[in-house]
Short mmCIF file of C-alpha atoms in Angstrom, two decimals:
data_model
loop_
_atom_site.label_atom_id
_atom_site.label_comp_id
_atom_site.label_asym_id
_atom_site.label_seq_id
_atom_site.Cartn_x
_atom_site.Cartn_y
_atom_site.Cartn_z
CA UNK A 17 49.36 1.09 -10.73
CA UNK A 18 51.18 -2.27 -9.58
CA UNK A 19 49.23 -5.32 -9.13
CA UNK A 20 50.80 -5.86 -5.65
CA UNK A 21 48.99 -2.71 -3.82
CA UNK A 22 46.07 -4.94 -4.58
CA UNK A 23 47.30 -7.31 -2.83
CA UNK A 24 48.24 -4.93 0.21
CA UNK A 25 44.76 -3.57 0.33
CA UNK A 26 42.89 -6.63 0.34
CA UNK A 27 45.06 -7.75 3.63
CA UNK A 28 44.84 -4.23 5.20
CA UNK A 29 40.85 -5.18 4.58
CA UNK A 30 41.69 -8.60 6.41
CA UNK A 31 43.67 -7.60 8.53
CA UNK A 32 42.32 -4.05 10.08
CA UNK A 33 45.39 -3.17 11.44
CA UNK A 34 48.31 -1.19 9.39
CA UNK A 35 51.41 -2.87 11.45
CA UNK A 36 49.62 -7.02 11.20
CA UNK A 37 49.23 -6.75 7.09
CA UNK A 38 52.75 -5.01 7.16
CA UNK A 39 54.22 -7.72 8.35
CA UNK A 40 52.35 -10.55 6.81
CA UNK A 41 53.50 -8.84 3.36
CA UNK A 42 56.70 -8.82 4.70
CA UNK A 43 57.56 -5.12 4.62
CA UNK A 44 57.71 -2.20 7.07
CA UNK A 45 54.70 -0.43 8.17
CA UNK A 46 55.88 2.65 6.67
CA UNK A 47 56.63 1.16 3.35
CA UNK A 48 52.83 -0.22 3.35
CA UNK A 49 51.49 2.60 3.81
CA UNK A 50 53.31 4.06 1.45
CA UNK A 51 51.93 1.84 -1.30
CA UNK A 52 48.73 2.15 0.36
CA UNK A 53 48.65 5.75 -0.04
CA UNK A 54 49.85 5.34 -3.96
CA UNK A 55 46.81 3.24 -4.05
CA UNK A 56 44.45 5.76 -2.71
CA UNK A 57 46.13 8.35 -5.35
CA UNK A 58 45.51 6.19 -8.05
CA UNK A 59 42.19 5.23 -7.89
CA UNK A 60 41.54 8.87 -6.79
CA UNK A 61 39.75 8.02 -3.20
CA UNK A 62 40.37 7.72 0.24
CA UNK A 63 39.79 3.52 0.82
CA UNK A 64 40.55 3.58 4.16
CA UNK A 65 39.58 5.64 7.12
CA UNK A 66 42.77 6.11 9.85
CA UNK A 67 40.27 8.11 12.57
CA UNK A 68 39.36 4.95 14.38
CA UNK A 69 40.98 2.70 16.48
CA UNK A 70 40.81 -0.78 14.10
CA UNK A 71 40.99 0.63 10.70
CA UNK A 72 37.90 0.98 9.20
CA UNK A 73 37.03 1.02 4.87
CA UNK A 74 35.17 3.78 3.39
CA UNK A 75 32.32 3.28 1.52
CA UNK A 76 34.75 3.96 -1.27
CA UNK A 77 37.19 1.22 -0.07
CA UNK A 78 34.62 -1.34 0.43
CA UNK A 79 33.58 -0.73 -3.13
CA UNK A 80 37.05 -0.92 -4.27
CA UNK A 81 37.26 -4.23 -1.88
CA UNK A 82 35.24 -6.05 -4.32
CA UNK A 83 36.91 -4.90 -7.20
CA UNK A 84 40.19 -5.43 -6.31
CA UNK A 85 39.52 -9.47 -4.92
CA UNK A 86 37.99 -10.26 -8.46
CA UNK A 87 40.63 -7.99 -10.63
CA UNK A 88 43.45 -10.55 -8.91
CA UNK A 89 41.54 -13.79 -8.92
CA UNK A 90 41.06 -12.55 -12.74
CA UNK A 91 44.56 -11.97 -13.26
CA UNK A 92 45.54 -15.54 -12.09
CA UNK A 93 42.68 -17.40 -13.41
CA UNK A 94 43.54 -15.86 -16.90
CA UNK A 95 47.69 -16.92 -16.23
CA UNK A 96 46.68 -20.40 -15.70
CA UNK A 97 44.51 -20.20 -18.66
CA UNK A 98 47.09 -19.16 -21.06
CA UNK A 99 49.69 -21.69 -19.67
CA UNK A 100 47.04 -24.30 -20.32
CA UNK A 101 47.13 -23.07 -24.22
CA UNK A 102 50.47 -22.79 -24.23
CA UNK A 103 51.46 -26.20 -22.34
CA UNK A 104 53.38 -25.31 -19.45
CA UNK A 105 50.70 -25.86 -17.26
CA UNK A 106 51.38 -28.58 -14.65
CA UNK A 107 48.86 -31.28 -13.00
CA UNK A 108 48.50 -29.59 -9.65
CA UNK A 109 45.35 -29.42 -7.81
CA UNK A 110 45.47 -26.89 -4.95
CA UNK A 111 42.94 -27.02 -2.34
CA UNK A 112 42.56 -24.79 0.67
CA UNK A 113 41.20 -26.59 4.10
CA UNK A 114 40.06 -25.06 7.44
CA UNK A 115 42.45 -26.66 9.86
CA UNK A 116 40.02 -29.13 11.59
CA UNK A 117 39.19 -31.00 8.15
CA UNK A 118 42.46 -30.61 6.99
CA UNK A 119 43.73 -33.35 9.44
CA UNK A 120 40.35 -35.28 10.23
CA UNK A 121 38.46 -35.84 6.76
CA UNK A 122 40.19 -34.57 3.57
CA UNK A 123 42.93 -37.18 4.16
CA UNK A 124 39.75 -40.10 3.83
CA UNK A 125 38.05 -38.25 1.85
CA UNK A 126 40.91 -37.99 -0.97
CA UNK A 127 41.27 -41.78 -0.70
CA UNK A 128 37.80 -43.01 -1.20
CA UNK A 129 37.70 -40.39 -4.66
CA UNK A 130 40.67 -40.92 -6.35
CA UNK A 131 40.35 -44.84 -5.32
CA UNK A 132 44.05 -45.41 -6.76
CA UNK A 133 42.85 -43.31 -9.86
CA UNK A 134 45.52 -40.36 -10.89
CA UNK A 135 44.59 -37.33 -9.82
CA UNK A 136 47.52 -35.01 -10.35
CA UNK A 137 49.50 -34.03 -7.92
CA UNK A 138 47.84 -32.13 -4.72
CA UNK A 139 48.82 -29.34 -2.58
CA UNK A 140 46.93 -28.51 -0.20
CA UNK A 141 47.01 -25.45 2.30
CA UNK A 142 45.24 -25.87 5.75
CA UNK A 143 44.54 -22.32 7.10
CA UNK A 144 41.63 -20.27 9.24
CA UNK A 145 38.14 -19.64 7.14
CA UNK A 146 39.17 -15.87 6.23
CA UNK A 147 42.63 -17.31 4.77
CA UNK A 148 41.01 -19.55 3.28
CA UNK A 149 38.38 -17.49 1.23
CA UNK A 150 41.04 -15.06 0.79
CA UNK A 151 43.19 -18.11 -1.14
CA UNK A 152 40.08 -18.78 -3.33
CA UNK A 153 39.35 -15.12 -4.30
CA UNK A 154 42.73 -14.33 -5.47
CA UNK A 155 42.80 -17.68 -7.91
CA UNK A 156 45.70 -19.16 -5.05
CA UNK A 157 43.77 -22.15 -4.72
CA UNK A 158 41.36 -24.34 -6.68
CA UNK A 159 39.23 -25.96 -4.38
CA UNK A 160 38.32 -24.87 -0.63
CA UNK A 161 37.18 -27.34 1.90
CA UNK A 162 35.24 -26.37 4.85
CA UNK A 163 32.40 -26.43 6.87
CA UNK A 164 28.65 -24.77 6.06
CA UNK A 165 25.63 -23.84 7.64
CA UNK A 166 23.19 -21.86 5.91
CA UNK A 167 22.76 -18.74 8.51
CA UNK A 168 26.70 -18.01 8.32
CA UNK A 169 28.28 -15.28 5.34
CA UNK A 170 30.92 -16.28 3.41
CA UNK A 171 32.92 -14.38 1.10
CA UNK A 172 32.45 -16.89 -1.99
CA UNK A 173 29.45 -15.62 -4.37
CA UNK A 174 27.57 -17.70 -6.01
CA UNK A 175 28.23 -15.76 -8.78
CA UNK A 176 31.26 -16.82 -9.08
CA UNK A 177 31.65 -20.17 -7.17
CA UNK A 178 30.11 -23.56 -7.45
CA UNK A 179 29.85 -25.93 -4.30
CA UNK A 180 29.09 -29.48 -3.54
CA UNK A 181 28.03 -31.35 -0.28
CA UNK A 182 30.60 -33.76 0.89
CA UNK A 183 28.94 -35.06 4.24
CA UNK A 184 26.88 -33.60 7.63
CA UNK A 185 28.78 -33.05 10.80
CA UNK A 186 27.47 -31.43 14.20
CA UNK A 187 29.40 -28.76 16.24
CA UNK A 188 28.46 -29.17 20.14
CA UNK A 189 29.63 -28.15 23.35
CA UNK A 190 32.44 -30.59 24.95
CA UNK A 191 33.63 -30.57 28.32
CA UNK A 192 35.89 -32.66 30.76
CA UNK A 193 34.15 -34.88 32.53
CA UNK A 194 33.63 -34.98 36.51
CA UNK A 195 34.41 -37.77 38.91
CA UNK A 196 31.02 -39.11 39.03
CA UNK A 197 30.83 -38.64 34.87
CA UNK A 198 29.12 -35.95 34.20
CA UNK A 199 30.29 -32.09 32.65
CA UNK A 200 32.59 -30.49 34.50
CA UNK A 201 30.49 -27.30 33.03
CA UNK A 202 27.12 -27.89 32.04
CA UNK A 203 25.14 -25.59 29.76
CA UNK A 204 23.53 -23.20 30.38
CA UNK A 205 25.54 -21.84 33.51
CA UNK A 206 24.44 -19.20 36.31
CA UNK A 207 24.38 -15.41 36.04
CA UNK A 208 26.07 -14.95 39.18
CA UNK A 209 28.50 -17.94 37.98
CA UNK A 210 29.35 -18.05 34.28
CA UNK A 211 31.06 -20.77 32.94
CA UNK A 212 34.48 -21.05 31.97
CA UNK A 213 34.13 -20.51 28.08
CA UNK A 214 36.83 -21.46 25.40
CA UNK A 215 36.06 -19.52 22.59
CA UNK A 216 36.74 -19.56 18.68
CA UNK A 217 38.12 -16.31 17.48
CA UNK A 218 36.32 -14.19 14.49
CA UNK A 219 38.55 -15.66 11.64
CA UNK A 220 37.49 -19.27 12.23
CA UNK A 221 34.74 -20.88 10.20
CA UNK A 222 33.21 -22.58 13.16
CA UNK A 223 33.27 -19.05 14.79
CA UNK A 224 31.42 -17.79 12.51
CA UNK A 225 28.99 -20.10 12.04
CA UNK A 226 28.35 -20.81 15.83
CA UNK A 227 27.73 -16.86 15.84
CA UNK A 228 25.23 -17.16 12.66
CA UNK A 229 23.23 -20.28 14.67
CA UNK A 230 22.38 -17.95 17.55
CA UNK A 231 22.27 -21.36 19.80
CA UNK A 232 24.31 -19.22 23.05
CA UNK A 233 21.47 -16.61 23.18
CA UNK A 234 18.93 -18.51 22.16
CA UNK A 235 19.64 -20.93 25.33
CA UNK A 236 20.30 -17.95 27.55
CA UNK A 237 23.89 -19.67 28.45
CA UNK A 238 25.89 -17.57 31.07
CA UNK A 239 29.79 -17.66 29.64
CA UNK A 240 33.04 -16.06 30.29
CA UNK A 241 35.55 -16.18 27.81
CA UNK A 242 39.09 -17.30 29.15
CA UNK A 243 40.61 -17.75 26.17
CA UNK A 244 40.63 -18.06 22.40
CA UNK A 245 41.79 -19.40 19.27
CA UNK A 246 40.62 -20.29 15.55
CA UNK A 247 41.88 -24.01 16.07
CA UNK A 248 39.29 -26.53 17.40
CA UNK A 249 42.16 -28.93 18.02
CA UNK A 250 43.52 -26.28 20.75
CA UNK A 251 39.80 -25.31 22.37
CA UNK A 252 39.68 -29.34 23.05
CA UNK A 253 43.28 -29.47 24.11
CA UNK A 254 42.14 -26.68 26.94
CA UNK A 255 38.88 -28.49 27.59
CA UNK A 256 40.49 -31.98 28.52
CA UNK A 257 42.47 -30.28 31.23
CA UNK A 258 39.44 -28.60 32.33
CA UNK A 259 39.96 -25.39 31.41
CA UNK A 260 36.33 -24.54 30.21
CA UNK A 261 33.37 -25.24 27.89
CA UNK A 262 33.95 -25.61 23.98
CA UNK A 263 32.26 -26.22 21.56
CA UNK A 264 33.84 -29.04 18.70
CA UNK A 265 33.07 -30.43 15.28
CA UNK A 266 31.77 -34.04 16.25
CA UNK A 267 33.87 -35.33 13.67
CA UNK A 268 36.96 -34.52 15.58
CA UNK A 269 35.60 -34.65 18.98
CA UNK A 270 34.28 -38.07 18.64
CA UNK A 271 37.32 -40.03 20.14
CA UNK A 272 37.53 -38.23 23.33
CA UNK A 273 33.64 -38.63 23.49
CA UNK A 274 33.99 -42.52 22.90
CA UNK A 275 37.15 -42.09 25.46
CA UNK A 276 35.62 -40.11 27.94
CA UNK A 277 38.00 -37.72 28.01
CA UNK A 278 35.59 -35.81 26.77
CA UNK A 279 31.78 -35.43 27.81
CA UNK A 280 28.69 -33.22 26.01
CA UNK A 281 28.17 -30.31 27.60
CA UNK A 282 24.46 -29.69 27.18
CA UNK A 283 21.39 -31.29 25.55
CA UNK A 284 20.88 -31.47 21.45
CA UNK A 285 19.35 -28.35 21.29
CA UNK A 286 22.94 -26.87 22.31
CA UNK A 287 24.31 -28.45 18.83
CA UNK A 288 24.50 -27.04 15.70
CA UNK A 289 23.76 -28.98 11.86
CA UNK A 290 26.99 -28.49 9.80
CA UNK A 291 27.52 -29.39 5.98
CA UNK A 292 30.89 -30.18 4.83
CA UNK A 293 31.08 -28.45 1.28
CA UNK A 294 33.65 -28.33 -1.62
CA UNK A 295 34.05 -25.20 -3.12
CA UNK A 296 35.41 -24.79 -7.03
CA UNK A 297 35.30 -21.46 -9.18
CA UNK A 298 32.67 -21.39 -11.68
CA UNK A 299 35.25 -20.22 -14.57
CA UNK A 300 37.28 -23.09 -16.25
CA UNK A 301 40.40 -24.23 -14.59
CA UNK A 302 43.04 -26.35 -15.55
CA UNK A 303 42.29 -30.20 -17.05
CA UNK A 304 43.24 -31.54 -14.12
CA UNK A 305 41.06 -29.81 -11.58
CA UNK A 306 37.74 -29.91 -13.97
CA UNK A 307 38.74 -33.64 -13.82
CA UNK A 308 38.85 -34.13 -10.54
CA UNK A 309 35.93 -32.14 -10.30
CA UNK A 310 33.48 -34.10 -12.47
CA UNK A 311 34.56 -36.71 -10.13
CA UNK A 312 33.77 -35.62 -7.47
CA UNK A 313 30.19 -34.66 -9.16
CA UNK A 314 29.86 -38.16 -9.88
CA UNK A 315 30.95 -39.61 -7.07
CA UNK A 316 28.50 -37.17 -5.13
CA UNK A 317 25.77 -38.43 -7.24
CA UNK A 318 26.42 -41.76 -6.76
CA UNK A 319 25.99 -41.69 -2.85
CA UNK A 320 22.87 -39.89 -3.54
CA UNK A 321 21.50 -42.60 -5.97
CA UNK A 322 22.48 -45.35 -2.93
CA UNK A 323 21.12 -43.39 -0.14
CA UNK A 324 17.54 -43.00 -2.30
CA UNK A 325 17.59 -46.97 -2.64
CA UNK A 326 18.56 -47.44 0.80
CA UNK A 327 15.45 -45.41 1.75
CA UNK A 328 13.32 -46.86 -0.70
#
Protein backbone atom coordinates (compact mmCIF):
# COMPACT_ATOMS: atom_id res chain seq x y z
CA UNK A 1 0.00 0.00 0.00
CA UNK A 2 1.56 3.58 -0.84
CA UNK A 3 1.02 6.36 1.45
CA UNK A 4 -0.11 8.61 -1.47
CA UNK A 5 -3.60 6.66 -2.23
CA UNK A 6 -4.24 8.10 1.18
CA UNK A 7 -3.80 11.08 0.11
CA UNK A 8 -6.05 10.53 -3.12
CA UNK A 9 -8.88 9.24 -1.04
CA UNK A 10 -9.06 11.83 1.44
CA UNK A 11 -9.47 14.51 -1.63
CA UNK A 12 -11.88 12.19 -3.57
CA UNK A 13 -13.75 12.53 0.11
CA UNK A 14 -13.27 16.45 -0.34
CA UNK A 15 -13.74 16.70 -3.35
CA UNK A 16 -16.88 14.30 -4.44
CA UNK A 17 -16.09 14.33 -7.83
CA UNK A 18 -13.47 11.74 -9.59
CA UNK A 19 -12.25 14.36 -12.48
CA UNK A 20 -11.84 17.77 -9.53
CA UNK A 21 -9.41 15.51 -7.05
CA UNK A 22 -7.75 14.20 -10.35
CA UNK A 23 -6.66 17.21 -11.18
CA UNK A 24 -5.88 18.83 -7.92
CA UNK A 25 -3.39 15.72 -7.47
CA UNK A 26 -2.20 16.50 -10.63
CA UNK A 27 -2.85 13.27 -12.53
CA UNK A 28 -5.40 11.93 -15.03
CA UNK A 29 -8.72 10.78 -13.99
CA UNK A 30 -7.99 7.42 -15.13
CA UNK A 31 -4.76 7.14 -13.33
CA UNK A 32 -6.77 8.17 -9.98
CA UNK A 33 -8.93 5.87 -10.21
CA UNK A 34 -6.64 3.53 -10.79
CA UNK A 35 -4.93 4.06 -7.44
CA UNK A 36 -8.24 4.45 -6.06
CA UNK A 37 -9.27 1.12 -7.03
CA UNK A 38 -5.70 -0.39 -5.62
CA UNK A 39 -6.91 1.26 -2.54
CA UNK A 40 -10.22 -0.39 -2.39
CA UNK A 41 -8.22 -3.86 -3.10
CA UNK A 42 -6.08 -3.32 -0.38
CA UNK A 43 -8.02 -2.56 2.37
CA UNK A 44 -10.44 -5.23 0.98
CA UNK A 45 -13.74 -2.82 0.64
CA UNK A 46 -15.55 -0.86 -1.64
CA UNK A 47 -14.88 3.07 -0.05
CA UNK A 48 -16.66 4.67 -2.50
CA UNK A 49 -19.99 4.28 -4.13
CA UNK A 50 -19.90 5.35 -8.21
CA UNK A 51 -24.06 4.82 -8.55
CA UNK A 52 -24.79 8.41 -7.75
CA UNK A 53 -24.37 11.47 -9.35
CA UNK A 54 -21.69 13.33 -6.68
CA UNK A 55 -19.77 10.46 -5.42
CA UNK A 56 -20.90 9.28 -2.38
CA UNK A 57 -18.57 7.09 0.66
CA UNK A 58 -19.73 3.87 1.92
CA UNK A 59 -20.17 3.27 5.28
CA UNK A 60 -16.93 1.43 4.75
CA UNK A 61 -15.20 4.51 3.21
CA UNK A 62 -16.34 6.88 5.77
CA UNK A 63 -14.84 4.56 8.32
CA UNK A 64 -11.73 4.33 6.40
CA UNK A 65 -12.07 8.39 6.07
CA UNK A 66 -11.13 8.69 9.59
CA UNK A 67 -8.49 6.36 9.52
CA UNK A 68 -6.76 7.41 6.75
CA UNK A 69 -6.75 11.58 7.89
CA UNK A 70 -5.09 10.47 11.29
CA UNK A 71 -2.68 7.56 9.71
CA UNK A 72 -1.12 10.76 7.52
CA UNK A 73 -1.25 13.50 10.10
CA UNK A 74 0.58 10.53 12.15
CA UNK A 75 3.02 9.93 9.60
CA UNK A 76 4.10 13.65 9.46
CA UNK A 77 3.75 14.50 13.01
CA UNK A 78 6.14 11.49 13.75
CA UNK A 79 8.77 12.94 10.62
CA UNK A 80 8.94 16.19 12.31
CA UNK A 81 9.44 14.47 15.52
CA UNK A 82 12.40 12.52 14.55
CA UNK A 83 14.03 15.51 12.70
CA UNK A 84 13.62 17.35 15.98
CA UNK A 85 15.89 14.38 17.64
CA UNK A 86 17.99 14.29 15.02
CA UNK A 87 18.53 18.23 14.43
CA UNK A 88 17.53 18.95 11.05
CA UNK A 89 14.49 20.37 12.06
CA UNK A 90 14.11 24.05 11.05
CA UNK A 91 12.27 27.10 12.98
CA UNK A 92 9.20 27.24 10.80
CA UNK A 93 5.83 27.84 12.10
CA UNK A 94 3.13 27.03 9.53
CA UNK A 95 -0.25 28.30 10.04
CA UNK A 96 -3.28 27.80 7.87
CA UNK A 97 -5.87 30.98 7.62
CA UNK A 98 -9.39 31.23 6.09
CA UNK A 99 -8.91 33.91 3.51
CA UNK A 100 -10.82 36.79 5.24
CA UNK A 101 -8.41 36.71 8.43
CA UNK A 102 -5.62 35.96 6.48
CA UNK A 103 -5.50 39.60 5.11
CA UNK A 104 -7.59 41.50 7.90
CA UNK A 105 -6.30 40.22 11.46
CA UNK A 106 -3.45 37.64 11.48
CA UNK A 107 -1.16 40.32 10.00
CA UNK A 108 -2.02 42.57 13.60
CA UNK A 109 -2.43 39.90 15.33
CA UNK A 110 1.25 38.44 14.65
CA UNK A 111 2.60 41.89 15.56
CA UNK A 112 1.08 42.55 18.88
CA UNK A 113 2.46 38.58 19.97
CA UNK A 114 5.73 38.36 18.84
CA UNK A 115 6.16 42.26 19.89
CA UNK A 116 9.75 42.23 18.10
CA UNK A 117 10.33 38.84 19.99
CA UNK A 118 11.77 35.88 17.51
CA UNK A 119 9.40 33.71 16.56
CA UNK A 120 10.88 31.57 13.82
CA UNK A 121 10.21 31.99 10.64
CA UNK A 122 6.31 31.82 9.45
CA UNK A 123 4.56 30.47 6.55
CA UNK A 124 1.43 30.83 6.36
CA UNK A 125 -1.25 29.37 3.84
CA UNK A 126 -4.58 31.35 3.41
CA UNK A 127 -7.17 28.88 1.94
CA UNK A 128 -11.22 28.00 2.23
CA UNK A 129 -12.30 26.26 5.80
CA UNK A 130 -12.30 22.58 4.21
CA UNK A 131 -8.56 23.29 2.91
CA UNK A 132 -7.85 24.44 5.75
CA UNK A 133 -8.90 21.52 8.15
CA UNK A 134 -7.69 19.31 5.54
CA UNK A 135 -3.94 21.13 6.06
CA UNK A 136 -4.28 20.50 9.85
CA UNK A 137 -5.35 16.80 9.66
CA UNK A 138 -2.61 15.70 7.49
CA UNK A 139 0.22 17.44 9.96
CA UNK A 140 0.70 20.25 6.70
CA UNK A 141 0.23 22.93 9.03
CA UNK A 142 0.72 23.77 12.69
CA UNK A 143 -1.66 26.20 13.60
CA UNK A 144 -5.16 27.04 11.82
CA UNK A 145 -6.77 30.37 12.13
CA UNK A 146 -10.36 30.88 11.62
CA UNK A 147 -13.56 31.79 12.66
CA UNK A 148 -16.03 29.77 15.36
CA UNK A 149 -19.40 29.59 16.44
CA UNK A 150 -20.51 26.91 18.55
CA UNK A 151 -23.61 25.44 16.33
CA UNK A 152 -21.15 24.89 13.21
CA UNK A 153 -19.04 21.12 12.72
CA UNK A 154 -15.66 21.18 12.15
CA UNK A 155 -13.46 18.49 11.25
CA UNK A 156 -10.82 19.15 14.20
CA UNK A 157 -11.61 16.75 17.34
CA UNK A 158 -11.03 17.67 20.40
CA UNK A 159 -9.39 14.66 20.76
CA UNK A 160 -6.84 15.58 19.01
CA UNK A 161 -6.73 19.45 18.83
CA UNK A 162 -6.39 22.20 21.33
CA UNK A 163 -7.87 25.78 20.61
CA UNK A 164 -7.67 29.22 22.01
CA UNK A 165 -9.92 32.39 21.65
CA UNK A 166 -8.20 35.18 19.91
CA UNK A 167 -11.11 37.87 19.76
CA UNK A 168 -15.23 38.15 18.92
CA UNK A 169 -16.32 39.31 15.53
CA UNK A 170 -20.02 39.49 14.07
CA UNK A 171 -21.04 38.24 10.54
CA UNK A 172 -24.15 40.46 9.23
CA UNK A 173 -25.89 41.20 6.21
CA UNK A 174 -24.30 44.22 4.06
CA UNK A 175 -25.79 45.91 1.28
CA UNK A 176 -25.25 49.02 -1.05
CA UNK A 177 -26.81 51.74 0.06
CA UNK A 178 -29.80 53.75 -1.72
CA UNK A 179 -29.95 57.38 -2.66
CA UNK A 180 -31.80 58.45 0.30
CA UNK A 181 -29.28 56.01 2.59
CA UNK A 182 -30.86 53.25 3.30
CA UNK A 183 -30.38 49.19 1.93
CA UNK A 184 -30.66 48.81 -1.40
CA UNK A 185 -32.14 45.21 -0.12
CA UNK A 186 -33.48 45.09 3.19
CA UNK A 187 -34.02 41.87 5.13
CA UNK A 188 -36.32 40.02 5.17
CA UNK A 189 -37.57 40.45 1.44
CA UNK A 190 -41.08 39.47 -0.21
CA UNK A 191 -42.24 36.03 -1.35
CA UNK A 192 -43.40 37.23 -4.52
CA UNK A 193 -39.98 39.37 -4.65
CA UNK A 194 -36.89 37.70 -3.20
CA UNK A 195 -33.94 39.50 -2.78
CA UNK A 196 -30.95 39.43 -4.72
CA UNK A 197 -28.74 37.04 -2.49
CA UNK A 198 -24.84 36.69 -2.71
CA UNK A 199 -24.12 33.59 -1.24
CA UNK A 200 -21.02 31.75 0.43
CA UNK A 201 -20.42 28.40 -1.09
CA UNK A 202 -20.32 25.01 1.19
CA UNK A 203 -16.42 25.01 1.60
CA UNK A 204 -16.28 28.39 3.34
CA UNK A 205 -16.17 28.68 7.11
CA UNK A 206 -18.58 31.53 7.21
CA UNK A 207 -20.85 29.25 5.03
CA UNK A 208 -20.95 26.95 7.25
CA UNK A 209 -21.44 28.63 10.15
CA UNK A 210 -24.17 31.07 8.77
CA UNK A 211 -25.93 27.59 7.85
CA UNK A 212 -25.33 26.19 11.61
CA UNK A 213 -26.92 29.80 13.10
CA UNK A 214 -30.21 29.13 11.32
CA UNK A 215 -30.65 33.20 11.35
CA UNK A 216 -32.22 33.01 7.26
CA UNK A 217 -35.07 30.67 8.41
CA UNK A 218 -35.40 31.71 11.56
CA UNK A 219 -36.24 35.39 10.11
CA UNK A 220 -38.32 33.91 7.34
CA UNK A 221 -35.99 36.01 4.73
CA UNK A 222 -37.16 35.55 1.03
CA UNK A 223 -33.61 35.11 -1.08
CA UNK A 224 -32.47 34.19 -4.45
CA UNK A 225 -29.11 33.20 -4.93
CA UNK A 226 -27.31 35.00 -7.95
CA UNK A 227 -24.16 34.01 -7.28
CA UNK A 228 -21.49 32.44 -5.10
CA UNK A 229 -18.17 32.14 -3.76
CA UNK A 230 -16.12 31.04 -0.51
CA UNK A 231 -14.38 34.60 -0.45
CA UNK A 232 -16.11 37.32 1.66
CA UNK A 233 -13.83 39.85 -0.01
CA UNK A 234 -15.68 38.94 -3.48
CA UNK A 235 -19.54 38.71 -1.92
CA UNK A 236 -18.70 42.55 -0.79
CA UNK A 237 -17.01 43.34 -4.04
CA UNK A 238 -20.62 42.24 -5.73
CA UNK A 239 -22.57 43.99 -3.01
CA UNK A 240 -20.95 47.56 -3.51
CA UNK A 241 -22.06 47.48 -7.11
CA UNK A 242 -25.37 46.41 -6.02
CA UNK A 243 -25.51 43.19 -7.03
CA UNK A 244 -27.36 41.70 -3.92
CA UNK A 245 -27.50 41.04 -0.16
CA UNK A 246 -24.35 39.49 1.71
CA UNK A 247 -23.62 38.76 4.54
CA UNK A 248 -19.70 39.90 5.92
CA UNK A 249 -17.41 39.41 8.89
CA UNK A 250 -17.69 42.96 10.60
CA UNK A 251 -14.13 42.93 10.90
CA UNK A 252 -13.68 43.29 7.23
CA UNK A 253 -16.82 45.00 6.41
CA UNK A 254 -16.28 47.76 8.79
CA UNK A 255 -14.63 50.34 6.35
CA UNK A 256 -17.25 50.33 3.79
CA UNK A 257 -19.78 50.59 6.78
CA UNK A 258 -17.82 53.70 8.21
CA UNK A 259 -17.62 54.72 4.26
CA UNK A 260 -20.97 54.14 3.34
CA UNK A 261 -20.28 52.20 0.66
CA UNK A 262 -21.67 49.81 2.49
CA UNK A 263 -25.00 49.81 4.66
CA UNK A 264 -26.56 46.87 7.22
CA UNK A 265 -28.98 45.08 5.71
CA UNK A 266 -31.33 44.16 8.52
CA UNK A 267 -31.70 44.62 12.30
CA UNK A 268 -29.21 42.75 15.03
CA UNK A 269 -31.17 39.89 15.18
CA UNK A 270 -30.01 39.26 11.39
CA UNK A 271 -26.23 39.01 12.83
CA UNK A 272 -24.47 36.25 13.94
CA UNK A 273 -21.71 36.04 17.30
CA UNK A 274 -18.38 34.76 15.84
CA UNK A 275 -15.14 33.71 17.88
CA UNK A 276 -11.89 33.99 16.25
CA UNK A 277 -9.97 30.76 17.48
CA UNK A 278 -6.36 29.36 17.10
CA UNK A 279 -6.16 25.92 16.54
CA UNK A 280 -2.78 23.72 17.53
CA UNK A 281 -2.55 19.76 17.64
CA UNK A 282 -2.61 18.37 20.99
CA UNK A 283 0.64 16.05 20.24
CA UNK A 284 4.08 17.82 20.65
CA UNK A 285 5.39 19.78 17.78
CA UNK A 286 8.49 21.28 17.06
CA UNK A 287 10.32 23.87 19.81
CA UNK A 288 9.43 26.51 17.93
CA UNK A 289 5.70 26.14 17.56
CA UNK A 290 5.17 24.90 21.43
CA UNK A 291 7.00 28.28 21.90
CA UNK A 292 5.03 30.31 20.16
CA UNK A 293 2.28 28.56 21.54
CA UNK A 294 2.81 29.09 25.28
CA UNK A 295 2.82 32.56 24.08
CA UNK A 296 0.15 32.87 22.81
CA UNK A 297 -1.39 31.04 26.12
CA UNK A 298 0.07 33.73 27.99
CA UNK A 299 -0.61 36.41 26.12
CA UNK A 300 -4.35 35.12 26.04
CA UNK A 301 -4.29 35.07 29.71
CA UNK A 302 -3.05 38.23 30.12
CA UNK A 303 -5.99 40.06 28.24
CA UNK A 304 -8.19 38.01 30.35
CA UNK A 305 -6.52 39.12 33.68
CA UNK A 306 -6.98 43.04 32.22
CA UNK A 307 -10.42 42.63 31.01
CA UNK A 308 -11.44 41.08 34.77
CA UNK A 309 -9.82 44.37 36.32
CA UNK A 310 -11.35 46.50 33.84
CA UNK A 311 -14.72 45.05 34.95
CA UNK A 312 -13.97 45.02 38.42
Amino acid sequence: MDTVWLEDFIKLAEEGNFSRAAEARNLTQPAFSRRIRALEEWVGATLVDRDTHRIELTEAGQAFRVLAEEIVRRLTLGRDYVREIGGTISNEIRFASTHVLSLNFFPSWLSGISDGRETGTITLIADNMVACERFMLEGKADFLLCHHHAAAAHRLDPAGFTSLKLGEDILMPVAAPSEDGMPRYRLPGRADQPLPYLEFEEKSGMGRILQAAQVIPAGCASLRTVFRSHMAAVLMSMARDGRGICWAPLSVVRADLESGRLVAAGEDHWNVPLEIRLYKPIARRSPSVEGFWSMVKNCVQKQAENSAITLS
